Short mmCIF file of C-alpha atoms and ligand atoms in Angstrom, two decimals:
data_model
loop_
_atom_site.label_atom_id
_atom_site.label_comp_id
_atom_site.label_asym_id
_atom_site.label_seq_id
_atom_site.Cartn_x
_atom_site.Cartn_y
_atom_site.Cartn_z
CA LEU R 2 -31.53 -32.28 -2.96
CA PHE R 3 -34.47 -31.93 -5.35
CA SER R 4 -36.86 -33.39 -2.78
CA SER R 5 -35.85 -30.87 -0.08
CA ALA R 6 -35.84 -27.99 -2.61
CA ALA R 7 -39.24 -29.14 -3.92
CA SER R 8 -40.73 -29.36 -0.45
CA SER R 9 -39.68 -25.90 0.77
CA SER R 10 -40.01 -23.13 -1.84
CA THR R 11 -37.00 -21.26 -0.41
CA LEU R 12 -34.02 -22.63 1.50
CA THR R 13 -34.33 -21.40 5.09
CA HIS R 14 -31.23 -20.04 6.80
CA GLY R 15 -31.20 -23.20 8.89
CA ASP R 16 -30.58 -25.30 5.80
CA ILE R 17 -27.72 -23.06 4.67
CA ALA R 18 -26.12 -22.85 8.11
CA SER R 19 -26.44 -26.61 8.56
CA THR R 20 -24.63 -27.22 5.25
CA HIS R 21 -21.90 -24.60 5.85
CA GLY R 22 -21.83 -24.11 9.60
CA ASP R 23 -19.92 -26.17 12.13
CA ALA R 24 -21.34 -28.16 15.05
CA ASP R 25 -23.41 -25.35 16.57
CA GLY R 26 -24.59 -24.29 13.10
CA VAL R 27 -22.83 -20.90 12.82
CA VAL R 28 -20.33 -20.49 9.98
CA GLU R 29 -16.81 -19.26 10.98
CA VAL R 30 -17.25 -15.47 10.95
CA ASN R 31 -13.56 -14.53 11.14
CA PRO R 32 -11.54 -14.34 7.91
CA PRO R 33 -8.68 -16.81 7.36
CA ARG R 34 -5.59 -16.58 9.62
CA GLY R 35 -3.42 -13.53 9.02
CA THR R 36 -6.02 -11.70 6.91
CA ARG R 37 -8.26 -8.72 7.65
CA ASP R 38 -11.80 -7.60 6.97
CA PHE R 39 -12.37 -3.91 6.25
CA PRO R 40 -15.63 -2.84 7.90
CA PRO R 41 -16.79 0.67 6.89
CA GLU R 42 -14.67 2.71 9.32
CA ASP R 43 -11.47 0.80 8.51
CA MET R 44 -12.34 0.98 4.81
CA ARG R 45 -12.72 4.78 5.03
CA LEU R 46 -9.18 5.04 6.44
CA ARG R 47 -7.80 2.68 3.78
CA THR R 48 -9.59 4.59 1.01
CA TRP R 49 -8.23 7.88 2.34
CA LEU R 50 -4.65 6.47 2.39
CA PHE R 51 -4.96 4.96 -1.09
CA ASP R 52 -6.35 8.24 -2.39
CA GLN R 53 -3.14 9.91 -1.14
CA PHE R 54 -1.07 7.26 -2.99
CA ARG R 55 -3.08 7.89 -6.14
CA GLU R 56 -2.82 11.68 -5.89
CA VAL R 57 0.99 11.54 -5.55
CA SER R 58 1.15 9.12 -8.50
CA ARG R 59 -0.87 11.66 -10.51
CA LEU R 60 1.43 14.53 -9.49
CA MET R 61 4.39 12.41 -10.66
CA ALA R 62 2.70 11.69 -14.02
CA PHE R 63 2.67 7.93 -13.43
CA GLU R 64 0.10 5.68 -15.11
CA GLU R 65 -1.93 3.16 -13.14
CA VAL R 66 -1.63 -0.55 -14.01
CA ASP R 67 -2.96 -3.72 -12.40
CA PHE R 68 -2.25 -7.47 -12.37
CA PRO R 69 -3.85 -10.66 -11.07
CA VAL R 70 -3.07 -11.45 -7.42
CA LEU R 71 -2.61 -15.02 -8.70
CA GLU R 72 0.67 -15.54 -10.60
CA SER R 73 2.75 -18.45 -11.84
CA GLU R 74 5.04 -19.69 -9.09
CA ALA R 75 7.98 -19.60 -11.54
CA LEU R 76 7.94 -15.79 -11.44
CA PHE R 77 9.09 -15.85 -7.80
CA ILE R 78 11.46 -18.81 -7.60
CA ARG R 79 14.85 -17.31 -6.68
CA LYS R 80 17.86 -18.99 -5.10
CA ALA R 81 19.16 -16.15 -2.93
CA GLY R 82 17.48 -17.28 0.27
CA GLU R 83 15.21 -14.26 0.60
CA GLU R 84 12.53 -14.51 3.29
CA ILE R 85 9.90 -13.46 0.74
CA THR R 86 10.60 -16.49 -1.51
CA GLN R 87 10.71 -18.87 1.44
CA GLN R 88 7.18 -17.88 2.45
CA LEU R 89 5.40 -18.18 -0.88
CA TYR R 90 1.64 -18.61 -0.60
CA ASN R 91 1.86 -21.28 -3.28
CA PHE R 92 -0.36 -24.19 -4.36
CA GLU R 93 -1.29 -26.36 -7.28
CA ASP R 94 -4.48 -25.38 -9.08
CA LYS R 95 -7.04 -27.82 -10.48
CA GLY R 96 -5.16 -27.80 -13.79
CA GLY R 97 -2.03 -28.99 -12.02
CA ARG R 98 -0.35 -25.60 -12.44
CA ARG R 99 2.02 -24.30 -9.77
CA VAL R 100 0.63 -20.90 -8.78
CA VAL R 101 1.08 -18.34 -5.97
CA LEU R 102 -0.72 -15.47 -4.36
CA ARG R 103 1.94 -12.90 -5.30
CA PRO R 104 4.32 -11.87 -2.47
CA GLU R 105 5.37 -8.65 -4.25
CA ILE R 106 4.49 -6.63 -7.34
CA THR R 107 7.78 -6.00 -9.19
CA PRO R 108 8.00 -9.37 -11.03
CA SER R 109 4.46 -8.86 -12.38
CA LEU R 110 5.48 -5.40 -13.61
CA ALA R 111 8.51 -6.93 -15.33
CA ARG R 112 6.32 -9.63 -16.89
CA LEU R 113 3.95 -7.02 -18.35
CA VAL R 114 6.82 -4.87 -19.65
CA ILE R 115 8.24 -7.95 -21.41
CA LYS R 116 4.78 -8.89 -22.72
CA GLN R 117 4.21 -5.33 -24.03
CA GLY R 118 7.71 -5.51 -25.58
CA LYS R 119 8.18 -3.12 -28.52
CA SER R 120 4.67 -1.65 -28.21
CA VAL R 121 5.58 0.52 -25.23
CA SER R 122 7.88 3.54 -25.55
CA LEU R 123 10.40 4.15 -22.78
CA PRO R 124 10.58 5.53 -20.19
CA LEU R 125 7.60 3.87 -18.54
CA LYS R 126 6.29 5.20 -15.22
CA TRP R 127 3.73 2.87 -13.78
CA PHE R 128 2.05 2.57 -10.37
CA THR R 129 -0.35 0.15 -8.73
CA ILE R 130 -1.84 -0.49 -5.30
CA GLY R 131 -2.14 -4.23 -4.79
CA GLN R 132 -2.58 -6.89 -2.16
CA CYS R 133 0.47 -9.10 -1.52
CA TRP R 134 0.61 -12.39 0.33
CA ARG R 135 3.00 -14.53 2.36
CA TYR R 136 2.52 -17.86 4.06
CA GLU R 137 4.17 -17.68 7.46
CA ARG R 138 3.89 -20.32 10.14
CA MET R 139 1.40 -18.63 12.45
CA THR R 140 3.95 -18.98 15.25
CA ARG R 141 4.87 -15.40 14.43
CA GLY R 142 1.21 -14.31 14.49
CA ARG R 143 2.05 -11.79 11.78
CA ARG R 144 -0.30 -10.82 8.98
CA ARG R 145 -0.27 -12.89 5.79
CA GLU R 146 -1.43 -10.11 3.52
CA HIS R 147 -0.96 -6.40 3.12
CA TYR R 148 -1.52 -3.79 0.43
CA GLN R 149 1.43 -2.13 -1.25
CA TRP R 150 1.67 1.04 -3.33
CA ASN R 151 4.30 0.41 -6.01
CA MET R 152 5.91 3.06 -8.20
CA ASP R 153 8.32 1.90 -10.92
CA ILE R 154 10.26 3.56 -13.72
CA PHE R 155 11.51 1.48 -16.68
CA GLY R 156 14.07 2.80 -19.20
CA VAL R 157 15.90 5.45 -17.18
CA PRO R 158 19.50 4.34 -16.49
CA LYS R 159 20.56 7.55 -14.72
CA VAL R 160 19.91 8.49 -11.08
CA ARG R 161 17.12 10.83 -12.22
CA ALA R 162 14.83 7.79 -11.72
CA GLU R 163 15.84 7.32 -8.08
CA ALA R 164 15.56 11.08 -7.50
CA GLU R 165 12.00 11.05 -8.89
CA LEU R 166 10.98 8.09 -6.74
CA LEU R 167 12.37 9.73 -3.62
CA HIS R 168 10.40 12.85 -4.49
CA ALA R 169 7.21 10.77 -4.69
CA ILE R 170 7.89 9.32 -1.23
CA VAL R 171 8.58 12.75 0.28
CA LEU R 172 5.45 14.21 -1.36
CA LEU R 173 3.41 11.40 0.18
CA PHE R 174 4.79 11.95 3.66
CA GLN R 175 4.20 15.72 3.35
CA ARG R 176 0.58 15.13 2.29
CA LEU R 177 0.07 13.02 5.42
CA GLY R 178 1.54 15.72 7.66
CA ILE R 179 4.74 13.81 8.37
CA THR R 180 7.94 15.90 8.50
CA SER R 181 11.64 15.18 8.04
CA SER R 182 12.00 15.24 11.83
CA ASP R 183 9.57 12.32 12.04
CA VAL R 184 11.00 10.27 9.19
CA GLY R 185 14.28 9.89 7.32
CA ILE R 186 15.23 7.97 4.19
CA ARG R 187 18.45 5.97 4.31
CA VAL R 188 20.14 5.83 0.90
CA SER R 189 23.02 3.70 -0.30
CA SER R 190 24.04 1.64 -3.32
CA ARG R 191 24.66 -2.05 -3.75
CA LYS R 192 27.60 -1.02 -5.90
CA VAL R 193 29.33 -0.23 -2.59
CA LEU R 194 29.10 -3.89 -1.63
CA GLN R 195 30.06 -4.85 -5.21
CA ALA R 196 33.23 -2.74 -4.89
CA VAL R 197 34.13 -4.38 -1.59
CA LEU R 198 33.56 -7.89 -2.94
CA ASN R 199 35.83 -6.98 -5.90
CA MET R 200 38.51 -5.75 -3.49
CA TYR R 201 38.53 -9.26 -1.99
CA SER R 202 38.08 -10.83 -5.47
CA ILE R 203 34.89 -12.58 -4.37
CA PRO R 204 33.07 -14.13 -7.35
CA ASP R 205 29.98 -12.24 -8.65
CA HIS R 206 27.58 -15.13 -8.14
CA LEU R 207 27.93 -14.65 -4.34
CA PHE R 208 26.88 -10.97 -4.61
CA THR R 209 23.12 -11.56 -4.37
CA GLN R 210 23.38 -13.98 -1.44
CA VAL R 211 25.74 -11.63 0.43
CA CYS R 212 23.24 -8.77 -0.04
CA VAL R 213 20.36 -10.84 1.32
CA ILE R 214 22.44 -11.84 4.35
CA VAL R 215 23.73 -8.33 5.00
CA ASP R 216 20.17 -6.98 4.86
CA LYS R 217 19.54 -8.84 8.11
CA LEU R 218 21.97 -6.50 9.91
CA GLY R 219 19.97 -4.98 12.71
CA LYS R 220 17.59 -7.95 12.78
CA MET R 221 20.33 -10.50 13.57
CA THR R 222 23.45 -10.19 15.73
CA ARG R 223 26.74 -9.34 14.04
CA GLU R 224 28.09 -12.79 14.94
CA GLU R 225 25.17 -14.51 13.19
CA ILE R 226 25.71 -12.34 10.11
CA GLU R 227 29.45 -13.11 10.08
CA LYS R 228 28.71 -16.84 10.47
CA GLU R 229 26.27 -16.78 7.54
CA LEU R 230 28.74 -14.80 5.41
CA VAL R 231 31.57 -17.22 6.20
CA SER R 232 29.25 -20.13 5.35
CA THR R 233 28.80 -18.67 1.84
CA GLY R 234 32.57 -19.10 1.47
CA LEU R 235 33.83 -15.61 2.32
CA SER R 236 37.20 -15.30 4.04
CA SER R 237 37.06 -13.75 7.50
CA GLU R 238 39.03 -10.69 6.32
CA ALA R 239 36.47 -10.22 3.51
CA VAL R 240 33.68 -10.47 6.09
CA GLN R 241 35.48 -7.92 8.25
CA GLY R 242 35.98 -5.65 5.23
CA ILE R 243 32.28 -5.83 4.41
CA ILE R 244 31.20 -5.06 7.98
CA ASP R 245 33.65 -2.12 8.16
CA VAL R 246 32.45 -0.54 4.88
CA LEU R 247 28.80 -1.03 5.82
CA SER R 248 29.33 1.03 8.98
CA ILE R 249 30.37 4.11 6.96
CA LYS R 250 27.86 6.90 7.52
CA SER R 251 29.20 9.65 5.27
CA LEU R 252 29.74 9.93 1.53
CA SER R 253 33.11 11.66 1.99
CA LYS R 254 34.30 8.79 4.21
CA LEU R 255 33.07 6.33 1.58
CA GLU R 256 34.98 8.23 -1.11
CA GLU R 257 38.13 7.99 1.04
CA VAL R 258 37.76 4.22 1.41
CA LEU R 259 36.60 3.34 -2.11
CA GLY R 260 38.11 6.18 -4.17
CA SER R 261 36.12 8.77 -6.12
CA ASP R 262 36.18 6.88 -9.42
CA VAL R 263 33.89 4.19 -7.98
CA GLU R 264 30.48 4.36 -9.75
CA ALA R 265 28.61 4.06 -6.45
CA VAL R 266 30.19 7.27 -5.15
CA ALA R 267 29.48 9.20 -8.36
CA ASP R 268 25.82 8.01 -8.43
CA LEU R 269 25.22 8.92 -4.81
CA LYS R 270 26.87 12.35 -5.11
CA LYS R 271 24.65 13.10 -8.12
CA LEU R 272 21.57 11.93 -6.22
CA PHE R 273 22.34 14.08 -3.19
CA SER R 274 22.85 17.12 -5.40
CA PHE R 275 19.48 16.46 -7.07
CA ALA R 276 17.94 16.22 -3.60
CA GLU R 277 19.04 19.78 -2.86
CA GLN R 278 17.32 21.00 -6.03
CA TYR R 279 14.09 19.09 -5.32
CA GLY R 280 14.16 20.50 -1.79
CA TYR R 281 14.14 17.17 0.04
CA ALA R 282 17.81 17.00 1.08
CA ASP R 283 16.90 17.07 4.77
CA TRP R 284 14.84 13.92 4.31
CA ILE R 285 17.68 11.70 3.07
CA CYS R 286 20.95 10.50 4.51
CA PHE R 287 23.70 8.22 3.25
CA ASP R 288 23.95 4.97 5.22
CA ALA R 289 26.13 2.21 3.75
CA SER R 290 24.34 -0.44 5.80
CA VAL R 291 21.20 -0.15 3.64
CA VAL R 292 21.10 -3.04 1.17
CA ARG R 293 17.39 -4.07 1.23
CA GLY R 294 16.45 -7.74 1.22
CA LEU R 295 15.34 -8.39 -2.35
CA ALA R 296 17.79 -10.30 -4.52
CA TYR R 297 17.36 -8.31 -7.72
CA TYR R 298 18.54 -4.84 -6.62
CA THR R 299 21.71 -3.80 -8.46
CA GLY R 300 22.34 -0.14 -7.61
CA ILE R 301 20.98 2.60 -5.39
CA VAL R 302 18.70 1.30 -2.63
CA PHE R 303 16.71 3.25 -0.05
CA GLU R 304 14.30 2.79 2.84
CA ALA R 305 12.26 5.22 4.94
CA PHE R 306 12.39 4.86 8.72
CA ASP R 307 10.86 6.57 11.73
CA ARG R 308 13.58 8.54 13.50
CA GLU R 309 12.33 7.30 16.90
CA GLY R 310 13.30 3.80 15.73
CA LYS R 311 10.09 2.21 17.05
CA LEU R 312 8.81 0.82 13.75
CA ARG R 313 9.98 -1.41 10.90
CA ALA R 314 10.84 0.19 7.54
CA ILE R 315 7.94 2.31 6.25
CA CYS R 316 8.77 1.77 2.57
CA GLY R 317 11.77 0.77 0.50
CA GLY R 318 13.05 0.29 -2.99
CA GLY R 319 15.93 0.62 -5.39
CA ARG R 320 17.40 0.04 -8.81
CA TYR R 321 17.05 -3.38 -10.49
CA ASP R 322 18.73 -3.19 -13.90
CA ARG R 323 19.08 -6.95 -14.46
CA LEU R 324 15.64 -8.31 -13.52
CA LEU R 325 14.29 -8.78 -17.05
CA SER R 326 17.25 -10.92 -18.14
CA THR R 327 16.47 -13.32 -15.25
CA PHE R 328 13.15 -13.84 -17.09
CA GLY R 329 15.00 -14.51 -20.36
CA SER R 330 14.36 -11.10 -21.88
CA GLU R 331 16.52 -8.13 -22.92
CA ASP R 332 17.40 -6.05 -19.84
CA ILE R 333 15.77 -2.65 -19.38
CA PRO R 334 17.09 -0.41 -16.59
CA ALA R 335 14.46 -0.18 -13.84
CA CYS R 336 13.92 1.35 -10.45
CA GLY R 337 11.01 1.25 -8.03
CA PHE R 338 9.69 1.13 -4.49
CA GLY R 339 7.00 -0.60 -2.44
CA PHE R 340 5.07 1.23 0.28
CA GLY R 341 3.01 -1.01 2.61
CA ASP R 342 -0.33 -0.09 4.18
CA ALA R 343 0.52 -1.19 7.73
CA VAL R 344 3.58 0.57 9.15
CA ILE R 345 2.49 3.96 7.81
CA VAL R 346 -0.81 3.70 9.73
CA GLU R 347 1.10 2.80 12.93
CA LEU R 348 3.26 5.90 12.36
CA LEU R 349 0.23 8.14 11.80
CA LYS R 350 -1.30 6.82 15.04
CA GLU R 351 1.99 7.52 16.88
CA LYS R 352 2.07 11.08 15.54
CA GLY R 353 -1.64 11.76 16.10
CA LEU R 354 -2.05 12.31 12.38
CA LEU R 355 -4.93 9.92 11.66
CA PRO R 356 -7.61 11.90 9.78
CA ASP R 357 -11.22 12.18 10.99
CA MET R 358 -12.87 9.05 9.60
CA SER R 359 -16.47 9.76 10.50
CA ARG R 360 -19.21 9.37 7.88
CA GLN R 361 -20.64 12.34 6.05
CA ILE R 362 -23.71 12.50 3.82
CA ASP R 363 -25.64 15.45 2.41
CA ASP R 364 -29.33 14.70 2.99
CA ILE R 365 -31.60 12.34 4.86
CA VAL R 366 -35.07 12.08 3.28
CA PHE R 367 -37.74 10.82 5.70
CA PRO R 368 -41.45 10.23 4.85
CA LEU R 369 -43.49 11.02 7.96
CA ASP R 370 -45.95 8.24 7.11
CA GLU R 371 -46.39 5.27 4.82
CA GLU R 372 -48.36 6.86 1.96
CA LEU R 373 -45.55 9.40 1.54
CA GLU R 374 -42.95 6.73 0.77
CA GLY R 375 -43.64 7.28 -2.95
CA PRO R 376 -43.14 11.07 -2.84
CA ALA R 377 -40.02 10.56 -0.69
CA SER R 378 -38.61 8.41 -3.51
CA SER R 379 -39.04 11.21 -6.05
CA ILE R 380 -37.41 13.70 -3.68
CA ALA R 381 -34.42 11.40 -3.13
CA SER R 382 -34.18 10.74 -6.86
CA SER R 383 -34.08 14.40 -7.87
CA LEU R 384 -31.54 15.26 -5.14
CA ARG R 385 -29.26 12.39 -6.16
CA LYS R 386 -29.44 13.51 -9.79
CA LYS R 387 -28.19 16.87 -8.56
CA GLY R 388 -25.20 15.10 -7.03
CA ARG R 389 -26.25 15.07 -3.42
CA SER R 390 -25.64 11.95 -1.33
CA VAL R 391 -29.03 10.98 0.04
CA GLU R 392 -30.07 8.37 2.58
CA LEU R 393 -33.74 7.42 2.39
CA VAL R 394 -34.92 6.49 5.90
CA GLU R 395 -38.32 4.98 6.74
CA ASP R 396 -40.08 2.82 9.35
CA LYS R 397 -38.29 4.72 12.09
CA ARG R 398 -39.54 7.08 14.83
CA LEU R 399 -38.62 10.73 14.25
CA LYS R 400 -36.50 10.69 17.42
CA TRP R 401 -34.34 7.92 15.94
CA VAL R 402 -34.01 9.85 12.67
CA PHE R 403 -32.65 12.95 14.42
CA LYS R 404 -30.10 10.88 16.33
CA HIS R 405 -29.12 9.05 13.15
CA ALA R 406 -28.70 12.34 11.28
CA GLU R 407 -26.26 13.52 13.95
CA ARG R 408 -24.44 10.19 13.94
CA ILE R 409 -23.75 10.24 10.20
CA ASN R 410 -23.15 14.01 10.05
CA ALA R 411 -25.96 14.67 7.58
CA SER R 412 -26.06 18.31 6.40
CA ARG R 413 -29.86 18.41 6.04
CA LEU R 414 -32.95 16.48 7.09
CA ILE R 415 -35.75 16.58 4.47
CA LEU R 416 -39.08 15.69 6.10
CA VAL R 417 -41.90 14.69 3.74
CA GLY R 418 -45.17 15.36 5.59
CA ASN R 419 -48.83 15.34 4.47
CA SER R 420 -49.67 18.99 5.23
CA GLU R 421 -46.59 20.26 3.36
CA TRP R 422 -46.89 17.75 0.52
CA GLU R 423 -50.48 18.85 -0.18
CA ARG R 424 -49.08 22.36 -0.80
CA GLY R 425 -46.25 20.96 -2.97
CA MET R 426 -43.72 21.58 -0.16
CA VAL R 427 -41.31 19.67 2.05
CA ARG R 428 -39.75 20.67 5.40
CA VAL R 429 -35.97 21.16 5.45
CA LYS R 430 -33.96 21.12 8.67
CA VAL R 431 -30.36 22.36 8.36
CA LEU R 432 -28.55 20.44 11.08
CA SER R 433 -25.58 22.80 11.50
CA THR R 434 -27.65 25.96 12.05
CA ARG R 435 -30.80 24.27 13.39
CA GLU R 436 -32.73 26.52 10.99
CA GLU R 437 -35.91 24.96 9.62
CA PHE R 438 -38.00 26.06 6.65
CA GLU R 439 -40.44 24.86 4.01
CA VAL R 440 -39.43 24.77 0.37
CA LYS R 441 -41.22 23.94 -2.90
CA THR R 442 -40.22 20.42 -3.98
CA SER R 443 -39.49 21.85 -7.42
CA GLU R 444 -36.99 24.29 -5.90
CA LEU R 445 -35.24 21.80 -3.61
CA GLU R 446 -31.57 21.33 -4.50
C1 691 Q 234 3.25 -5.21 8.70
C2 691 Q 234 2.73 -6.17 7.65
O1 691 Q 234 1.56 -6.41 7.53
N1 691 Q 234 3.66 -6.74 6.85
C3 691 Q 234 3.38 -7.61 5.83
C4 691 Q 234 2.20 -8.35 5.74
N2 691 Q 234 1.98 -9.19 4.72
C5 691 Q 234 2.90 -9.35 3.75
C6 691 Q 234 2.67 -10.21 2.68
C7 691 Q 234 3.61 -10.35 1.68
C8 691 Q 234 4.78 -9.63 1.73
C9 691 Q 234 5.03 -8.79 2.78
C10 691 Q 234 4.11 -8.62 3.80
C11 691 Q 234 4.33 -7.75 4.85
#
């Protein structure tokens, strides 16, 4: 190594490519399977979407938090057969520790709440936008990563928390130009299923598994669901009872079947009355078949869907009052949702709601010849200090500069030429009005 380094003062690209590249010398330019690059145009769209997430979080008075993408595997080991825990992007690090690229955010939130312990006052309203990972056999060709906006409330046992989270979701959709005729939010409660299991005196420990299986309704045939339910030990009349209750589409029908003293009914009635007051009642509908696929939900659950039924769930969430005790800590009532970055973009494309993603800068500064490159620097510097976005262009023909200015939607073109510079001036071309004038460099702003 030293000999080759000694002989050539700098490593040529050839050396680097030959050490990293494959047979024909070029390194693999695509990112790993199931992952994405964000070149500038894609990044502008992502930044615009994330800015909407952030603005809604601000309107809701939530605080931003963040966590490592890398977490201990133990945080995600659950026995309920969820897809998300069967596709952990897990490995052993060089210290022999079992770690994962996190598949979801909620367990990290719970970990931090436990870690902060007494030093945080409840309620807590936290949000984050983070990348989540899964390791799927590429047979499905699906992505292995996506970004999720998470909003969570800790310390609010009443349905006010769910009502607030639904408001955040509706505010987001409204900011994107999506209406309640494009999207609905199905709302139910896992306490409905709990009540049914009690009616058939099914032991509590089966509750979580039954929820995970029932969540596959719509993705699996009814027979497959029934088979899986029976295999967990449910009697066929219990299975039938579950399927019947889950097909209830109105709260009044549910009240008839379960009785009005059932907590689930009371919670949901309260939530729907809140919805009227928030003004988002036409966005939500009761649908007993909504259970969501995460093991730890214990109460109200919800998911947003496109009313044309072309796409997978846009976002989803619910109450998880018992998560902290699964980590050995005192329980704190909690409620949250995750909102992925993929389905929403598909929906915006469908509805023709993608925003204009073209570049925009304020000024292009262009020295008309080499000895003006210095003066052009001072022009760019003073404009930037005044808060203008400036691109310094040089070594290009003027024709190219005009085309470039159009392409990146520059507001002005500042030409630094000898004859003007000698008189302490520069030439300004306003691209929108085509007007052109000279201005003292000291007065340029
Ligand atoms: C549509 C899409 O990208 N879904 C997706 C992609 N990656 C994930 C990674 C972890 C958990 C859920 C995920 C979901």
